[in-house]
Coordinates of N, CA and C in Angstrom, one line a residue:
P1 N 14.2 -2.6 -8.1 CA 14.6 -3.4 -6.9 C 13.5 -4.4 -6.6
D2 N 13.9 -5.5 -5.9 CA 12.9 -6.5 -5.5 C 12.2 -6.0 -4.3
P3 N 10.8 -6.0 -4.3 CA 10.0 -5.5 -3.2 C 10.3 -6.2 -1.9
S4 N 10.6 -7.5 -1.9 CA 10.9 -8.3 -0.7 C 12.2 -7.8 -0.1
E5 N 13.2 -7.6 -0.9 CA 14.5 -7.1 -0.4 C 14.3 -5.7 0.2
F6 N 13.5 -4.8 -0.5 CA 13.3 -3.5 0.0 C 12.7 -3.5 1.4
I7 N 11.6 -4.3 1.6 CA 10.9 -4.5 2.8 C 11.9 -5.0 3.9
E8 N 12.7 -6.0 3.5 CA 13.6 -6.6 4.5 C 14.6 -5.6 4.9
S9 N 15.1 -4.7 4.0 CA 16.1 -3.7 4.4 C 15.4 -2.7 5.3
C10 N 14.2 -2.3 5.0 CA 13.5 -1.4 5.9 C 13.2 -2.0 7.3
A11 N 12.8 -3.2 7.3 CA 12.6 -3.9 8.6 C 13.8 -4.0 9.4
A12 N 15.0 -4.1 8.8 CA 16.2 -4.2 9.5 C 16.5 -2.9 10.3
L13 N 16.0 -1.8 9.9 CA 16.2 -0.5 10.5 C 15.3 -0.2 11.6
V14 N 14.2 -1.1 11.8 CA 13.2 -0.9 12.9 C 13.7 -1.5 14.2
A15 N 13.7 -0.7 15.2 CA 14.1 -1.1 16.6 C 13.0 -2.1 17.1
P16 N 13.5 -3.0 18.0 CA 12.5 -3.9 18.7 C 11.4 -3.0 19.3
G17 N 10.1 -3.5 19.0 CA 9.0 -2.7 19.5 C 8.5 -1.6 18.6
G18 N 9.3 -1.3 17.6 CA 9.0 -0.3 16.6 C 8.1 -0.9 15.5
A19 N 7.6 0.0 14.6 CA 6.7 -0.4 13.6 C 7.2 0.1 12.2
L20 N 6.9 -0.7 11.2 CA 7.1 -0.4 9.8 C 5.8 -0.2 9.1
V21 N 5.5 0.9 8.5 CA 4.2 1.1 7.8 C 4.5 1.2 6.3
M22 N 3.7 0.4 5.6 CA 3.8 0.4 4.1 C 2.5 0.7 3.5
S23 N 2.5 1.5 2.4 CA 1.3 1.9 1.7 C 1.6 1.7 0.2
T24 N 0.7 1.1 -0.5 CA 0.9 1.0 -2.0 C -0.4 0.7 -2.7
L25 N -0.3 0.6 -3.9 CA -1.5 0.2 -4.7 C -1.6 -1.3 -4.9
N26 N -2.8 -1.8 -4.8 CA -3.1 -3.2 -5.0 C -3.1 -3.5 -6.5
R27 N -2.7 -4.7 -6.8 CA -2.7 -5.2 -8.2 C -4.0 -5.9 -8.5
T28 N -5.0 -5.1 -8.8 CA -6.4 -5.5 -9.1 C -6.9 -4.8 -10.4
A29 N -7.9 -5.4 -11.0 CA -8.5 -4.7 -12.1 C -9.1 -3.3 -11.7
K30 N -9.6 -3.3 -10.5 CA -10.1 -2.0 -10.0 C -9.1 -0.9 -9.9
S31 N -7.9 -1.3 -9.4 CA -6.8 -0.3 -9.3 C -6.3 0.1 -10.7
F32 N -6.3 -0.8 -11.7 CA -5.9 -0.5 -13.0 C -6.9 0.6 -13.6
A33 N -8.2 0.3 -13.4 CA -9.2 1.2 -13.9 C -9.2 2.6 -13.2
L34 N -9.0 2.6 -11.9 CA -9.1 3.9 -11.2 C -7.8 4.6 -11.2
A35 N -6.7 3.9 -10.8 CA -5.4 4.6 -10.7 C -4.7 4.9 -12.0
I36 N -4.9 4.1 -13.0 CA -4.2 4.3 -14.2 C -5.1 4.9 -15.2
L37 N -6.2 4.2 -15.6 CA -7.1 4.8 -16.6 C -7.8 6.1 -16.1
G38 N -8.3 6.0 -14.9 CA -9.0 7.2 -14.3 C -8.1 8.3 -14.0
A39 N -7.1 8.1 -13.2 CA -6.3 9.2 -12.7 C -5.3 9.7 -13.7
E40 N -4.8 8.8 -14.6 CA -3.8 9.3 -15.5 C -4.3 9.7 -16.9
Y41 N -5.2 8.9 -17.4 CA -5.7 9.1 -18.8 C -7.0 9.9 -18.9
I42 N -7.9 9.6 -18.0 CA -9.2 10.3 -18.1 C -9.2 11.6 -17.3
G43 N -8.8 11.5 -16.0 CA -8.8 12.7 -15.1 C -7.6 13.6 -15.3
R44 N -6.5 13.1 -15.9 CA -5.3 13.8 -16.1 C -4.8 14.4 -14.8
L45 N -5.0 13.6 -13.7 CA -4.5 14.1 -12.4 C -3.0 13.8 -12.2
L46 N -2.5 12.9 -13.0 CA -1.1 12.5 -13.0 C -0.6 12.3 -14.4
P47 N 0.6 12.5 -14.7 CA 1.1 12.3 -16.1 C 0.9 10.8 -16.5
P48 N 0.5 10.6 -17.7 CA 0.3 9.2 -18.2 C 1.7 8.4 -18.1
G49 N 1.6 7.2 -17.6 CA 2.8 6.4 -17.4 C 3.4 6.5 -16.0
T50 N 2.7 7.3 -15.1 CA 3.2 7.4 -13.8 C 3.2 6.0 -13.1
H51 N 2.2 5.2 -13.3 CA 2.0 3.9 -12.6 C 2.3 2.8 -13.6
D52 N 2.9 1.8 -13.0 CA 3.1 0.5 -13.8 C 2.4 -0.6 -13.0
W53 N 1.2 -1.0 -13.5 CA 0.4 -1.9 -12.8 C 1.1 -3.2 -12.5
K54 N 2.0 -3.7 -13.3 CA 2.7 -4.9 -13.1 C 3.6 -4.8 -11.8
R55 N 3.9 -3.6 -11.3 CA 4.7 -3.4 -10.1 C 3.9 -3.2 -8.9
F56 N 2.5 -3.1 -9.0 CA 1.7 -3.0 -7.9 C 1.8 -4.3 -7.1
L57 N 1.6 -4.2 -5.8 CA 1.7 -5.4 -4.9 C 0.4 -5.7 -4.2
T58 N 0.1 -6.9 -4.0 CA -1.1 -7.3 -3.2 C -0.8 -7.3 -1.7
P59 N -1.9 -7.2 -0.9 CA -1.7 -7.3 0.5 C -1.0 -8.6 0.9
H60 N -1.3 -9.7 0.2 CA -0.7 -10.9 0.5 C 0.9 -10.9 0.3
E61 N 1.3 -10.2 -0.8 CA 2.7 -10.1 -1.0 C 3.4 -9.3 0.0
I62 N 2.8 -8.2 0.4 CA 3.4 -7.3 1.4 C 3.5 -8.1 2.8
R63 N 2.4 -8.7 3.1 CA 2.3 -9.5 4.4 C 3.4 -10.6 4.4
N64 N 3.6 -11.3 3.3 CA 4.6 -12.3 3.3 C 6.0 -11.8 3.5
A65 N 6.3 -10.7 2.8 CA 7.6 -10.0 2.9 C 7.9 -9.5 4.3
M66 N 6.8 -8.9 4.9 CA 7.0 -8.4 6.2 C 7.2 -9.5 7.3
E67 N 6.4 -10.6 7.1 CA 6.6 -11.7 8.0 C 7.9 -12.3 7.9
K68 N 8.4 -12.5 6.6 CA 9.7 -13.1 6.3 C 10.8 -12.2 7.0
A69 N 10.6 -10.9 7.1 CA 11.5 -10.0 7.7 C 11.4 -10.0 9.2
G70 N 10.5 -10.8 9.8 CA 10.5 -11.0 11.2 C 9.5 -10.0 11.9
L71 N 8.5 -9.4 11.2 CA 7.6 -8.5 11.8 C 6.3 -9.2 12.0
D72 N 5.6 -8.8 13.1 CA 4.2 -9.2 13.4 C 3.3 -8.3 12.6
V73 N 2.5 -8.8 11.7 CA 1.8 -7.9 10.7 C 0.3 -7.8 11.0
S74 N -0.2 -6.6 10.9 CA -1.6 -6.4 11.1 C -2.4 -6.6 9.8
A75 N -3.7 -6.7 9.9 CA -4.5 -6.7 8.7 C -4.4 -5.4 7.9
P76 N -4.5 -5.5 6.6 CA -4.5 -4.2 5.8 C -5.7 -3.4 6.0
S77 N -5.5 -2.1 5.8 CA -6.7 -1.2 5.7 C -6.7 -0.5 4.4
G78 N -7.8 -0.3 3.8 CA -7.9 0.4 2.5 C -7.9 1.9 2.7
L79 N -7.3 2.6 1.7 CA -7.3 4.0 1.7 C -8.2 4.3 0.5
V80 N -9.4 4.8 0.8 CA -10.5 4.9 -0.2 C -10.8 6.4 -0.5
F81 N -10.7 6.7 -1.8 CA -11.0 8.1 -2.2 C -12.5 8.2 -2.5
N82 N -13.1 9.3 -2.0 CA -14.5 9.5 -2.1 C -14.8 10.7 -3.0
P83 N -15.0 10.5 -4.3 CA -15.2 11.6 -5.2 C -16.4 12.5 -4.9
L84 N -17.4 11.9 -4.1 CA -18.6 12.6 -3.8 C -18.3 13.7 -2.7
A85 N -17.1 13.6 -2.0 CA -16.8 14.6 -1.0 C -16.5 15.9 -1.7
L86 N -16.3 15.9 -3.0 CA -16.1 17.2 -3.7 C -15.0 18.0 -3.1
Q87 N -13.9 17.3 -2.8 CA -12.7 17.9 -2.2 C -11.5 17.6 -3.1
P88 N -10.5 18.4 -3.0 CA -9.3 18.1 -3.8 C -8.7 16.8 -3.3
L89 N -7.9 16.1 -4.2 CA -7.3 14.9 -3.8 C -6.4 15.0 -2.6
S90 N -5.8 16.2 -2.3 CA -4.9 16.4 -1.2 C -5.7 16.6 0.1
S91 N -7.0 16.7 0.0 CA -7.8 17.0 1.2 C -8.1 15.8 2.0
P92 N -7.9 15.9 3.4 CA -8.2 14.7 4.2 C -9.6 14.3 4.1
Q93 N -10.5 15.2 3.8 CA -12.0 14.9 3.7 C -12.3 14.0 2.5
A94 N -11.4 14.0 1.5 CA -11.6 13.2 0.3 C -11.2 11.7 0.5
W95 N -10.6 11.3 1.6 CA -10.1 10.0 1.8 C -10.7 9.4 3.2
H96 N -10.8 8.1 3.2 CA -11.1 7.5 4.5 C -10.5 6.1 4.5
L97 N -10.3 5.5 5.7 CA -9.8 4.2 5.9 C -11.0 3.2 5.8
S98 N -10.7 2.1 5.3 CA -11.7 1.0 5.2 C -11.1 -0.3 5.7
S99 N -11.8 -1.0 6.5 CA -11.4 -2.4 6.9 C -11.7 -3.4 5.8
T100 N -12.5 -3.1 4.8 CA -12.9 -4.1 3.9 C -12.5 -3.8 2.4
D101 N -12.3 -2.5 2.1 CA -12.0 -2.2 0.7 C -10.5 -1.9 0.5
T102 N -9.7 -2.9 0.1 CA -8.3 -2.7 -0.1 C -8.0 -2.9 -1.6
D103 N -9.0 -2.7 -2.4 CA -8.9 -3.0 -3.9 C -8.0 -2.0 -4.6
V104 N -7.8 -0.8 -4.2 CA -7.0 0.1 -4.9 C -5.8 0.5 -4.1
N105 N -6.0 1.3 -3.0 CA -4.9 1.7 -2.2 C -5.0 0.9 -0.8
F106 N -3.9 0.6 -0.2 CA -4.0 0.0 1.1 C -2.7 0.3 1.9
I107 N -2.9 0.2 3.2 CA -1.8 0.4 4.1 C -1.7 -0.8 5.1
M108 N -0.5 -1.1 5.5 CA -0.3 -2.2 6.4 C 0.9 -1.8 7.3
H109 N 0.9 -2.4 8.5 CA 2.0 -2.2 9.4 C 2.4 -3.5 10.1
G110 N 3.7 -3.5 10.4 CA 4.2 -4.7 11.1 C 5.0 -4.1 12.3
V111 N 5.1 -4.9 13.3 CA 5.8 -4.5 14.5 C 6.9 -5.5 14.8
K112 N 8.1 -5.0 15.0 CA 9.3 -5.9 15.3 C 9.1 -6.3 16.8
P113 N 9.1 -7.6 17.0 CA 8.9 -8.1 18.4 C 10.1 -7.6 19.3
L114 N 9.7 -7.4 20.6 CA 10.8 -7.1 21.6 C 11.7 -8.3 21.7
R115 N 12.9 -8.0 21.9 CA 13.9 -9.1 22.2 C 13.6 -9.7 23.5
T116 N 13.7 -11.0 23.5 CA 13.5 -11.8 24.7 C 14.9 -12.2 25.2
Q117 N 15.0 -12.1 26.5 CA 16.3 -12.4 27.1 C 16.3 -13.9 27.5
A118 N 17.4 -14.5 27.2 CA 17.6 -16.0 27.6 C 17.6 -16.1 29.1
A119 N 16.9 -17.2 29.5 CA 16.8 -17.4 31.0 C 18.0 -18.1 31.5

């Protein structure tokens, strides 16, 4: 499916004043190295072939699709894994939000504007 069509379909279900939150992997060399090579082939945390780097989306692509769907979009935040936390991947202590590092995982949200009444 086309990501823009998917986002448009999701946004159509959001009530005025409601939010749509999207999270995905960024299409960067760093995401290829960490999410595919590191997690699938080196760390064996996921089965090889789980991710298709060509289908990863950039924050710019998500923003454009959300804005096209009529949402007011916030800046992305990175979801950053900290291997030095020595915690399982599922542990909240292993992850943190970043306002600057969106190179691998990121999250964005858009809000559907409230309807204005004609005067």
